[in-house]
Tab-separated table of C-alpha atoms in Angstrom:
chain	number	residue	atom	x	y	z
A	1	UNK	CA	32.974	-22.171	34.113
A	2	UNK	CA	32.004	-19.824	37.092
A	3	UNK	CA	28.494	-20.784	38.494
A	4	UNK	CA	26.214	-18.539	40.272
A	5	UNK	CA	24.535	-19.244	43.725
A	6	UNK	CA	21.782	-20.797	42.294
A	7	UNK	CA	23.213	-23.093	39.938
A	8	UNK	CA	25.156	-24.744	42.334
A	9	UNK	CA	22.525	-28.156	41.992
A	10	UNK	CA	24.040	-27.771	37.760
A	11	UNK	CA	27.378	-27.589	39.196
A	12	UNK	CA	27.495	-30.949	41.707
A	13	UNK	CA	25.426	-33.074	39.134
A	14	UNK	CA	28.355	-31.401	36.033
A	15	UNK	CA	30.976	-32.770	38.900
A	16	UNK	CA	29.537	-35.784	39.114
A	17	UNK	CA	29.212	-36.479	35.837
A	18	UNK	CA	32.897	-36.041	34.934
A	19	UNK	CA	33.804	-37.961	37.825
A	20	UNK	CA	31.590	-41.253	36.245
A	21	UNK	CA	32.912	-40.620	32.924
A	22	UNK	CA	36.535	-40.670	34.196
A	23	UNK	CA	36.044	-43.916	35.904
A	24	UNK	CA	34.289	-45.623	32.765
A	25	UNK	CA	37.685	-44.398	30.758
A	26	UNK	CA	40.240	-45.645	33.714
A	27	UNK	CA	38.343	-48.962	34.289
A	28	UNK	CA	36.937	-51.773	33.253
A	29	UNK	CA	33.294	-50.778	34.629
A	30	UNK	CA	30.805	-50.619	32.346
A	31	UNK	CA	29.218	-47.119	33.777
A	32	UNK	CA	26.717	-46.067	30.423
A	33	UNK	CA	23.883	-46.212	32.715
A	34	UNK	CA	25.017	-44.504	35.309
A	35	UNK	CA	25.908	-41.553	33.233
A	36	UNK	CA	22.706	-41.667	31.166
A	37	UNK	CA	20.974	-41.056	34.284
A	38	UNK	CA	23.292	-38.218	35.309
A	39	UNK	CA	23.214	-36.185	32.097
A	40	UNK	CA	18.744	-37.140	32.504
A	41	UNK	CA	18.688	-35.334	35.818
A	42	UNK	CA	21.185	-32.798	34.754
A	43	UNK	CA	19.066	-31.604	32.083
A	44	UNK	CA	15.796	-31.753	34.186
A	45	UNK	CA	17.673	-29.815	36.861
A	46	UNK	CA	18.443	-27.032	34.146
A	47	UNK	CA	15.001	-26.886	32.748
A	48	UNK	CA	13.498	-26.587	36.169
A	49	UNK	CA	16.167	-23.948	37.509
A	50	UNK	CA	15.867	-21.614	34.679
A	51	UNK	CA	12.692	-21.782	33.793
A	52	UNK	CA	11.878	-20.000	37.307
A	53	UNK	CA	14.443	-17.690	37.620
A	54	UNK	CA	13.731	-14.522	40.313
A	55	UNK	CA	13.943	-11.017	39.347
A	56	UNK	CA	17.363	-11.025	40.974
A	57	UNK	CA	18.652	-14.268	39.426
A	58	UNK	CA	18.051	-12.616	36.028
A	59	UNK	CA	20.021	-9.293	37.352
A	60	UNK	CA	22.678	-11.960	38.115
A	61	UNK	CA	22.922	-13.854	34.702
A	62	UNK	CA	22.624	-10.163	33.231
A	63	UNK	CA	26.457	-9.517	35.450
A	64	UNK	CA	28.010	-12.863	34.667
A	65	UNK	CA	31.792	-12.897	34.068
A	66	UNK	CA	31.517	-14.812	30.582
A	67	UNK	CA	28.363	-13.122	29.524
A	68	UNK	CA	29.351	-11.470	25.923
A	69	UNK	CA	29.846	-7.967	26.159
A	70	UNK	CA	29.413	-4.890	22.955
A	71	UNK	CA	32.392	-5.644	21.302
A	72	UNK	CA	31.846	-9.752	21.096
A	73	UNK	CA	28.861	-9.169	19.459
A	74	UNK	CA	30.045	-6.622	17.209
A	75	UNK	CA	33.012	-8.711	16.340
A	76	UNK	CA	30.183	-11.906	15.698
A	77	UNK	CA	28.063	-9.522	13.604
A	78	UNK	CA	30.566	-7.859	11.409
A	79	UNK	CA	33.895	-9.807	11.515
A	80	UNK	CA	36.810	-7.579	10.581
A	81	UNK	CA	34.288	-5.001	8.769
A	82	UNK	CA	33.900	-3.201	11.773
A	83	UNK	CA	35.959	0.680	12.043
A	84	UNK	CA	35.784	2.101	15.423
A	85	UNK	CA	36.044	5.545	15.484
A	86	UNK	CA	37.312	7.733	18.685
A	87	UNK	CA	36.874	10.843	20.560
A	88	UNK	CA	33.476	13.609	21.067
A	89	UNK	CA	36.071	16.297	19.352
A	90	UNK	CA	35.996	18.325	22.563
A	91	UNK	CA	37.441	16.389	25.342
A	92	UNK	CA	38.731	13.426	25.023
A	93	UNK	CA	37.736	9.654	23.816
A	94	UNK	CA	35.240	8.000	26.040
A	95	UNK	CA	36.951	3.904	26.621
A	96	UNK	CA	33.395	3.085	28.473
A	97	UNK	CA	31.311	4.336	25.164
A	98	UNK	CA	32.395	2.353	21.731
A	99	UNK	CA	30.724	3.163	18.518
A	100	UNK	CA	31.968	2.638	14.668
A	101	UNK	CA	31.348	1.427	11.623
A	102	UNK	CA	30.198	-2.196	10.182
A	103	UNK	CA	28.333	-4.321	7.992
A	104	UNK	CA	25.949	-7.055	8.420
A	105	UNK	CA	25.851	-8.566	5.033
A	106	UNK	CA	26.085	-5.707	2.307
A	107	UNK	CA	24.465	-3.249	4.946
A	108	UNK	CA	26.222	-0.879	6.640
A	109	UNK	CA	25.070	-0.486	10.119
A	110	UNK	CA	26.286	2.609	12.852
A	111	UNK	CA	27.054	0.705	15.729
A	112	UNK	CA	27.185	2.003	19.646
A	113	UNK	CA	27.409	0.517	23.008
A	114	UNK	CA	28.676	0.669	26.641
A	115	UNK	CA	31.681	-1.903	27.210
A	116	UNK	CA	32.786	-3.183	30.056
A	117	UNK	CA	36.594	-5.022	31.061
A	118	UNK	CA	36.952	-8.252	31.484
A	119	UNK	CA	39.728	-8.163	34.030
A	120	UNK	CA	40.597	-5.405	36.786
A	121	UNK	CA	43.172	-3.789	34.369
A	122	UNK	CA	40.048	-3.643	31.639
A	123	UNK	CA	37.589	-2.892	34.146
A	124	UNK	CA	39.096	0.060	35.070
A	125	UNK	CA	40.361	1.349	31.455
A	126	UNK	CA	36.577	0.798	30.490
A	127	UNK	CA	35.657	2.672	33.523
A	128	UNK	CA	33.167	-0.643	34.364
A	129	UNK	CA	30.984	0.525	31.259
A	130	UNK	CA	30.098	4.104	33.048
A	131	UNK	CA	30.186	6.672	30.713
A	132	UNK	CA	31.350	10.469	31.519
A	133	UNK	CA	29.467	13.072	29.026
A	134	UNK	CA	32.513	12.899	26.314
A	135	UNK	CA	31.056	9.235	25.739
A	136	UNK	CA	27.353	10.465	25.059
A	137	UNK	CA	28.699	13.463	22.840
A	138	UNK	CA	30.639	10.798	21.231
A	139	UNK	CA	27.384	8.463	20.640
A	140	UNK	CA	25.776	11.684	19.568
A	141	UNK	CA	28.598	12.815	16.967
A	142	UNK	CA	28.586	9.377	15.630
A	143	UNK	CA	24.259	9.536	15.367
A	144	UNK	CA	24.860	12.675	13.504
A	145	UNK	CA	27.281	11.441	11.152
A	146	UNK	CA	25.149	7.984	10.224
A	147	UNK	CA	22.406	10.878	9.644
A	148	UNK	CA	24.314	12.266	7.618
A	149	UNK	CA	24.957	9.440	5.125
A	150	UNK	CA	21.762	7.492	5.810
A	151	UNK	CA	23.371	4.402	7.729
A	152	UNK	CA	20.787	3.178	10.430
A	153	UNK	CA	22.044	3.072	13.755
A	154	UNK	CA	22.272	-0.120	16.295
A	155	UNK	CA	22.567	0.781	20.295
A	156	UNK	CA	24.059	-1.953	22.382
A	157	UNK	CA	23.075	-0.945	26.054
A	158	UNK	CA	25.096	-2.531	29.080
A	159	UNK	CA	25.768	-0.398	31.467
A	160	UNK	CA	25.086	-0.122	35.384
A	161	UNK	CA	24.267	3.825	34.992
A	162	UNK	CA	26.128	6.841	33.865
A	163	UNK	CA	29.168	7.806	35.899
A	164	UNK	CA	28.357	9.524	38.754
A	165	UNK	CA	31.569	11.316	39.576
A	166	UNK	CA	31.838	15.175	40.594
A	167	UNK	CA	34.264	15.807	37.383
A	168	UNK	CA	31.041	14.368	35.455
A	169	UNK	CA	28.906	16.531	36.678
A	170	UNK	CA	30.891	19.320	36.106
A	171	UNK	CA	31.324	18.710	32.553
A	172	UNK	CA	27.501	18.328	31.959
A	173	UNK	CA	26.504	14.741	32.349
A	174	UNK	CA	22.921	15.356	32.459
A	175	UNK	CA	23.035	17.974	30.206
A	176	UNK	CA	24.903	15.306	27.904
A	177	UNK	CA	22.084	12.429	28.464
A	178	UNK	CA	19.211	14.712	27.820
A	179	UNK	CA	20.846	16.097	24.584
A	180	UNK	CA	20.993	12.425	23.074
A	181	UNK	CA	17.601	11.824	24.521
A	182	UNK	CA	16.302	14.771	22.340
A	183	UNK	CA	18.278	14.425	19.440
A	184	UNK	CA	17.943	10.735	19.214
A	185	UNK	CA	13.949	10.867	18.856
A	186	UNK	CA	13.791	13.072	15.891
A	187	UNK	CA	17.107	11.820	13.886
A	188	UNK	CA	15.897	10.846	10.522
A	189	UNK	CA	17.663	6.938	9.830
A	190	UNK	CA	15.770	3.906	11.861
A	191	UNK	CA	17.547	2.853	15.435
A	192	UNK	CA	17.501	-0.265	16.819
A	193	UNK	CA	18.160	-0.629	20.329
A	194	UNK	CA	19.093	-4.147	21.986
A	195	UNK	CA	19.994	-4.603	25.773
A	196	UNK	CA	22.287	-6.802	26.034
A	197	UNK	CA	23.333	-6.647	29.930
A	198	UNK	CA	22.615	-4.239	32.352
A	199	UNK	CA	20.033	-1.058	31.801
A	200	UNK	CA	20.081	0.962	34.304
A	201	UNK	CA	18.908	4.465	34.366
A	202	UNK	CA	19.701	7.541	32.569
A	203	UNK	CA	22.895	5.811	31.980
A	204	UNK	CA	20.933	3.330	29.464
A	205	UNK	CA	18.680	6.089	27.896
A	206	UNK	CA	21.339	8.176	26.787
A	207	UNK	CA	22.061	5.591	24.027
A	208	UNK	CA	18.073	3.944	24.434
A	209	UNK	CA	15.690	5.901	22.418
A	210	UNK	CA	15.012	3.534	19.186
A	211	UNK	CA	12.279	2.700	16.463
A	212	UNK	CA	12.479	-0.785	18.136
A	213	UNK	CA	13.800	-1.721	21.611
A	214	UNK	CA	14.366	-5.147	22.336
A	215	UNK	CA	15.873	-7.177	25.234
A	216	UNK	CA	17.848	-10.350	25.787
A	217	UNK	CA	16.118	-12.553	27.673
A	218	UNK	CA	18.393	-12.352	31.487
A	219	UNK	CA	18.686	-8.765	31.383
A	220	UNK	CA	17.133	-5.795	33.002
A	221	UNK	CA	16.025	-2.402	32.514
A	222	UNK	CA	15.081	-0.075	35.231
A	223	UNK	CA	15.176	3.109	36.734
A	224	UNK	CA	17.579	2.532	39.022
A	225	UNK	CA	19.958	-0.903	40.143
A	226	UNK	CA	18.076	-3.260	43.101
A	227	UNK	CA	21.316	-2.437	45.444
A	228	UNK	CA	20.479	1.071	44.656
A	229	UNK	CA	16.898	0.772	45.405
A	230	UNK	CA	17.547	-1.074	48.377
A	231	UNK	CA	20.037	1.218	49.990
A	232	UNK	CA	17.692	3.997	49.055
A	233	UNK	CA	14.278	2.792	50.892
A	234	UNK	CA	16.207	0.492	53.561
A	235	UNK	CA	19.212	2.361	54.248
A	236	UNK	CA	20.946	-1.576	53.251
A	237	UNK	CA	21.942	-3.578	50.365
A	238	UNK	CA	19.996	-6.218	51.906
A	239	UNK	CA	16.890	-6.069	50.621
A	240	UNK	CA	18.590	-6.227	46.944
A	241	UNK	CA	15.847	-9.205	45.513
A	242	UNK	CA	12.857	-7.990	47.393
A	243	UNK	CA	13.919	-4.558	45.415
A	244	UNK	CA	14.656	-6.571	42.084
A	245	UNK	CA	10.809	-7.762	42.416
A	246	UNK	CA	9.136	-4.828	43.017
A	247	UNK	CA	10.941	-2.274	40.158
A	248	UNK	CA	9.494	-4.898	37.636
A	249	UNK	CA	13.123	-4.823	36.164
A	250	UNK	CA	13.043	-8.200	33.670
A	251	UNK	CA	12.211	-8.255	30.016
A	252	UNK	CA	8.744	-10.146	30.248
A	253	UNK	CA	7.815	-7.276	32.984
A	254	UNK	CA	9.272	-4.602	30.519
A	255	UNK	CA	7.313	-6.194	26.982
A	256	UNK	CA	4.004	-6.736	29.453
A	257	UNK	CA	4.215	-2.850	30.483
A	258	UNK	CA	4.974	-2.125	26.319
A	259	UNK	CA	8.230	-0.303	27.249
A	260	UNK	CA	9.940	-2.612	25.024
A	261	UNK	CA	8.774	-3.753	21.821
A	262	UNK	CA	10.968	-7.624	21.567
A	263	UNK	CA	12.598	-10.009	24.085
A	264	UNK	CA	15.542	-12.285	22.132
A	265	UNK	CA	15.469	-15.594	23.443
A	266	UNK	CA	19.034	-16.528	24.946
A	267	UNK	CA	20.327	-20.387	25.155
A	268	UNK	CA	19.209	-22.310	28.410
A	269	UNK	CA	21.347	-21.056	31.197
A	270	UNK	CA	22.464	-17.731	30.062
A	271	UNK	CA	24.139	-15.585	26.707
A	272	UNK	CA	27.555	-16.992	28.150
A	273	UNK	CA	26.454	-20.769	27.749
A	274	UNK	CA	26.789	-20.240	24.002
A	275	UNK	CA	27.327	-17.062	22.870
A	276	UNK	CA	27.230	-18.452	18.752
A	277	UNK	CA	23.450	-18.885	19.208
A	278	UNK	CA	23.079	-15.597	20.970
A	279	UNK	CA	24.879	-13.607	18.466
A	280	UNK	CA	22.872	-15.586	15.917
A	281	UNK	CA	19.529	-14.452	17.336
A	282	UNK	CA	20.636	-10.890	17.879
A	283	UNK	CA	21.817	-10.392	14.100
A	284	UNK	CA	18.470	-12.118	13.212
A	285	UNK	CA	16.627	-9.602	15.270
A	286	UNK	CA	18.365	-6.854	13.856
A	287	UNK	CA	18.437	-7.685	10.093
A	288	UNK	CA	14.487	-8.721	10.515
A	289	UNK	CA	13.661	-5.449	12.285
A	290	UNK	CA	15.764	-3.317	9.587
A	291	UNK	CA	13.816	-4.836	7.005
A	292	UNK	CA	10.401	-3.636	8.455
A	293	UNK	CA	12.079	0.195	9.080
A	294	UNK	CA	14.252	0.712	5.827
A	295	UNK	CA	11.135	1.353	3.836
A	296	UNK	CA	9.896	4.461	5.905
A	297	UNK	CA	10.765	7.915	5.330
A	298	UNK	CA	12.888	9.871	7.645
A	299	UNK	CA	8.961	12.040	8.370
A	300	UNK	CA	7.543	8.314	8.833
A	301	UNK	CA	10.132	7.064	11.364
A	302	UNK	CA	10.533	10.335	13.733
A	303	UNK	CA	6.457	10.193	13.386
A	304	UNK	CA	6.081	6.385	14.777
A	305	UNK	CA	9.304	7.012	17.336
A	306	UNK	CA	7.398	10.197	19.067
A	307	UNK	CA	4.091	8.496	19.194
A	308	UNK	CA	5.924	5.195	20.609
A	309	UNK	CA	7.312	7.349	23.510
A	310	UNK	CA	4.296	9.640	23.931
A	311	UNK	CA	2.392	6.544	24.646
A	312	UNK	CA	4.441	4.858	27.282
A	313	UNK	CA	2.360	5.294	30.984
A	314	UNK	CA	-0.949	6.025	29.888
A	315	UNK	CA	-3.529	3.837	31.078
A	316	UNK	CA	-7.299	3.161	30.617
A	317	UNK	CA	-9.468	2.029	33.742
């Protein structure tokens, strides 16, 4: 288990704990007690630490190392039904962008998400879950095709922004996100969009325009990352949580605001502290929320999508 800065407190009481529990096993000490009141304040410690978690705390659960990325939970949600399919049929397959086939129950869902490695050798082959414009055309393709056939369409976002590199740009990266953008608000099957890590910037909204948008509870959405923001106004990565507060990055900011429409509870200390319940409550969320979509026309769900957008930022004094 890798523990964060602020759940070191978890990680000496866990210590201790194992150390009492070893000597009740190697001696004759009767040490119940003693570890009844360790596992007591252990729990209290957990409740209190997580319950007020910062802005930048959250962006730090949202990065953790064991924190389930696109393809655990699309190997939880459809088991060996799932068929990835490759490539934007103009330059090349996009590692960083997954998408395929799969089935929750009898229903076939289009599934597509950023993934990230979980090593430096995967890191780098996923390109740290930074797409390049092949892996939006790709998203796009496969959008099309689930149009096509009438298979609703599930968006996974993760991703700390698209990538920024000059052979990007030269191949149309914005042109890319703004394309999906377009496309994806008047294609005619219900999308459901979950974030699931990181959501940062256009790199998020390239795959982020759904009938429903929902959030696990540690992540974060935003414009742009706090180091970002920080180097930006204070020329230093420095001011990285004072940036985290004000962008109002977390999901309760996000639902308050009405940008998103759900938040998915997680399991007390994070996705990664048992990823059976999370996967549990995000194929709940998206079996509930197909039920309420699959009865609209294709006229009915571009209607709602447009006016869900065209609402966003308007305010009444």
């Amino acid at each position: 288990m890798e523990y964060l800065e602020f759940e070191l407190p978890i990680k000496e009481l866990e210590e201790q704990l194992d150390k009492c529990q070893i000597i009740g096993k190697e001696s004759d000490v009767d040490v119940t007690e003693t570890c009844k009141q360790i596992e007591k304040k252990l729990a209290e410690t957990k409740k209190e630490i997580y319950k007020n978690l910062t802005a930048w705390q959250r962006v730090q659960l949202s990065r953790h190392p064991n924190r389930p990325y696109t393809l655990d939970h699309i190997k939880a949600l459809c088991g060996d039904s799932f068929l990835e399919l490759h490539g934007d049929r103009n330059v090349k397959d996009d590692k960083a962008m997954i998408g395929g086939l799969g089935k929750i129950g009898d229903q076939t869902y289009m599934f597509i998400g950023q993934q990230k490695g979980y090593n430096t050798k995967t890191r780098q082959y996923r390109n740290f879950g930074m797409s390049n414009p092949e892996g939006y055309r790709k998203a796009l393709r496969l959008m099309k095709s689930a149009e096509k056939f009438g298979i609703p369409v599930v968006t996974l976002i993760d991703t700390p922004g698209a990538y920024p590199g000059l052979e990007a740009e030269e191949r149309g990266q914005g042109e890319a996100i703004a394309r999906n953008i377009l496309e994806m608000s008047r294609l005619k099957v219900p999308i459901i969009t979950i974030i699931i890590g990181e959501g940062a910037s256009g790199g998020a909204l390239g795959i982020g325009v759904g009938d429903k948008v929902m959030m696990l509870e540690n992540t974060w959405y935003s414009v742009i990352s706090p180091e970002s923001c920080s180097s930006i106004l204070w020329r230093s990565w420095e001011y990285k949580e004072q940036a985290a507060e004000a962008l109002k990055l977390t999901a309760k900011d996000m639902k308050r605001m009405k940008l998103v429409d759900q938040i998915i509870k997680e399991p007390l200390g994070g996705a990664h502290t048992d990823r059976e319940k999370t996967f549990l409550a995000v194929k709940d969320a998206i079996v509930k929320t197909y039920e309420e979509l699959k009865n609209l026309s294709p006229k009915e769900l571009v209607k709602n999508r447009m006016s869900k957008y065209d609402e966003m930022g308007v305010y009444k004094d």
